[in-house]
PDB file of C-alpha atoms in Angstrom:
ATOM      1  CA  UNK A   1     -24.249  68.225 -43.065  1.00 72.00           C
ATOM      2  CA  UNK A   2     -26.167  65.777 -45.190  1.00 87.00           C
ATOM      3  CA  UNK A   3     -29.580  66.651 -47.485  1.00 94.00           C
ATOM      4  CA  UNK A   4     -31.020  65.501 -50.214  1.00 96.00           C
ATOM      5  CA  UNK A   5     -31.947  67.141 -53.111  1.00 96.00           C
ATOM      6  CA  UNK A   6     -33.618  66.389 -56.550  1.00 96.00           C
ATOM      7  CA  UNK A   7     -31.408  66.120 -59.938  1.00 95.00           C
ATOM      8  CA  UNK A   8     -32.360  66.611 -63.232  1.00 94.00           C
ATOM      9  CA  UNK A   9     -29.805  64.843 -65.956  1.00 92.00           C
ATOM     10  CA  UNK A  10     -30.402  68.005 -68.127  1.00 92.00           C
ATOM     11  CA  UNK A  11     -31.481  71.368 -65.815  1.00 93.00           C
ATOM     12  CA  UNK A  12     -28.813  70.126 -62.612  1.00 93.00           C
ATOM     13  CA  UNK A  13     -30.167  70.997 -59.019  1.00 94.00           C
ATOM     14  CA  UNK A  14     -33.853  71.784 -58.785  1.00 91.00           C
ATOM     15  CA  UNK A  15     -36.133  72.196 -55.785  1.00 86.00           C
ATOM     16  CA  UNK A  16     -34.679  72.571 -52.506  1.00 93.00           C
ATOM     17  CA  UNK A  17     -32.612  70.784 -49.870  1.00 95.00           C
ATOM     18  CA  UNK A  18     -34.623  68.252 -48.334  1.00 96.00           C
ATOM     19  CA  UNK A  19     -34.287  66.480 -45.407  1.00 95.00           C
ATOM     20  CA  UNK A  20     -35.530  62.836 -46.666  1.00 94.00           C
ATOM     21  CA  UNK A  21     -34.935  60.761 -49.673  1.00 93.00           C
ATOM     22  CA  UNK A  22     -38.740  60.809 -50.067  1.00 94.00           C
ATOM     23  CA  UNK A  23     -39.406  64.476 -50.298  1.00 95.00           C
ATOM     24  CA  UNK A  24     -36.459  65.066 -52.792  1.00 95.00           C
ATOM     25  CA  UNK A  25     -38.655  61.867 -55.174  1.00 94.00           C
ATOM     26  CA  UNK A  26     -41.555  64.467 -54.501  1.00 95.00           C
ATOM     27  CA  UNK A  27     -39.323  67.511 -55.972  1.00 95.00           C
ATOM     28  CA  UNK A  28     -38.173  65.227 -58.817  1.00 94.00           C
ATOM     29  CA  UNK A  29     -42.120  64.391 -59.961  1.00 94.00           C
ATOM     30  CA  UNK A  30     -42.947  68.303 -59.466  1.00 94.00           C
ATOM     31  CA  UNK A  31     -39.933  68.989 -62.044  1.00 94.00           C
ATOM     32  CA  UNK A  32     -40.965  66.758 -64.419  1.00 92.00           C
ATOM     33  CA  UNK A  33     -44.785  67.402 -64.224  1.00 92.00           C
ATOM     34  CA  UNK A  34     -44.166  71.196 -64.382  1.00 93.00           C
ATOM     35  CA  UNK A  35     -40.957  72.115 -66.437  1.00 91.00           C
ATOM     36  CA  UNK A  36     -41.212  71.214 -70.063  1.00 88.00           C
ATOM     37  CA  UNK A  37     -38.128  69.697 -72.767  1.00 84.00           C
ATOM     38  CA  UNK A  38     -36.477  66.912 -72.310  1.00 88.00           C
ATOM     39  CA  UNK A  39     -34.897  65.958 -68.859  1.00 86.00           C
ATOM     40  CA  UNK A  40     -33.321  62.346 -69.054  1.00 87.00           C
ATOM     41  CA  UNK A  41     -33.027  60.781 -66.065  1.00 92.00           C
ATOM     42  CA  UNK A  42     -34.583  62.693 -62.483  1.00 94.00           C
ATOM     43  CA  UNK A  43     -33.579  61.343 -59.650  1.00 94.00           C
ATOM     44  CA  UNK A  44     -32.548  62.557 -55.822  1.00 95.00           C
ATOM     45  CA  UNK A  45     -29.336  62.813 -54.945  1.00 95.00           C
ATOM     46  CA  UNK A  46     -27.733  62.687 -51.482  1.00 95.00           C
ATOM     47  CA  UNK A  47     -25.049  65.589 -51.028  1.00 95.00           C
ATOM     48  CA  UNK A  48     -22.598  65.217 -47.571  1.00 94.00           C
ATOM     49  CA  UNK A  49     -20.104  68.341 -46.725  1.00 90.00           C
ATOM     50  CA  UNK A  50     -17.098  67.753 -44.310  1.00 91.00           C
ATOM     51  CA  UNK A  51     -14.243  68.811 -43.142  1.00 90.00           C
ATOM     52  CA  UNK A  52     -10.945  66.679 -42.977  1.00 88.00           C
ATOM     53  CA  UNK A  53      -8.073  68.354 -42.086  1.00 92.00           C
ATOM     54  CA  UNK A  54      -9.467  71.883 -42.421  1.00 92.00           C
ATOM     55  CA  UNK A  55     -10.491  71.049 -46.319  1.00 93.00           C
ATOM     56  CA  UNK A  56     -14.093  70.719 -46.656  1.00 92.00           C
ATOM     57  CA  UNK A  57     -15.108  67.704 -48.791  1.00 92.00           C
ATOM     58  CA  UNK A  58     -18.111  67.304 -50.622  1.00 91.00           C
ATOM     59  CA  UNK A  59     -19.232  64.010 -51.914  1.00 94.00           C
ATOM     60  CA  UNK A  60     -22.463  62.960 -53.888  1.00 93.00           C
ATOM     61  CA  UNK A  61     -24.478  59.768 -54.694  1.00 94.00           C
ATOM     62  CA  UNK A  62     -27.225  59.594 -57.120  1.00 94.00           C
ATOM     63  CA  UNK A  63     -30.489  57.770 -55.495  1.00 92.00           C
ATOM     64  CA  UNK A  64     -31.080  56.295 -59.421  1.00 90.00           C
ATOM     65  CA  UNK A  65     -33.472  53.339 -57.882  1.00 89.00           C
ATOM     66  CA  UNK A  66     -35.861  56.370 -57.265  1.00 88.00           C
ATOM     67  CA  UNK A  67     -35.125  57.923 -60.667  1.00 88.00           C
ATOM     68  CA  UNK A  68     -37.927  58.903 -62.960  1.00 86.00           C
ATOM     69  CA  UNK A  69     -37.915  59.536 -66.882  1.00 76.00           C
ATOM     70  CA  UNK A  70     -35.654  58.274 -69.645  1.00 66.00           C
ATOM     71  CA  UNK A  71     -31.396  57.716 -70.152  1.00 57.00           C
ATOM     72  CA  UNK A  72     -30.529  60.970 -72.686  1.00 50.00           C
TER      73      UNK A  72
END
């Protein structure tokens, strides 16, 4: 099942699982108006779980075209 989620560079995973690219851009402007230190880049980031073959698979892209903030 697919979500999105917002990424900070520095802290990992924070906020929740979204449903939308939109609301995770929401979570990542929360983090950075309400957590302090540095963060480098915040950005959401679209996580997909299957199974193949009775393995699950996880795999990840990084939404950086909605990133906010600065490269470490």
């Amino acid at each position: 099942m697919a979500h999105f989620y917002a990424y900070c560079e520095v802290h990992g995973k924070c906020g929740e699982n979204r449903e939308t690219a939109e609301k995770a851009a929401e979570d990542c402007n929360n983090h950075v108006a309400t957590v302090s230190g540095p963060h480098g880049l915040v950005f959401p980031r679209l996580s997909n779980r299957e199974i193949v073959n009775g393995i699950r698979r996880y795999s990840y892209k990084n939404l950086k075209e909605l990133a906010i903030g600065n490269e470490k």
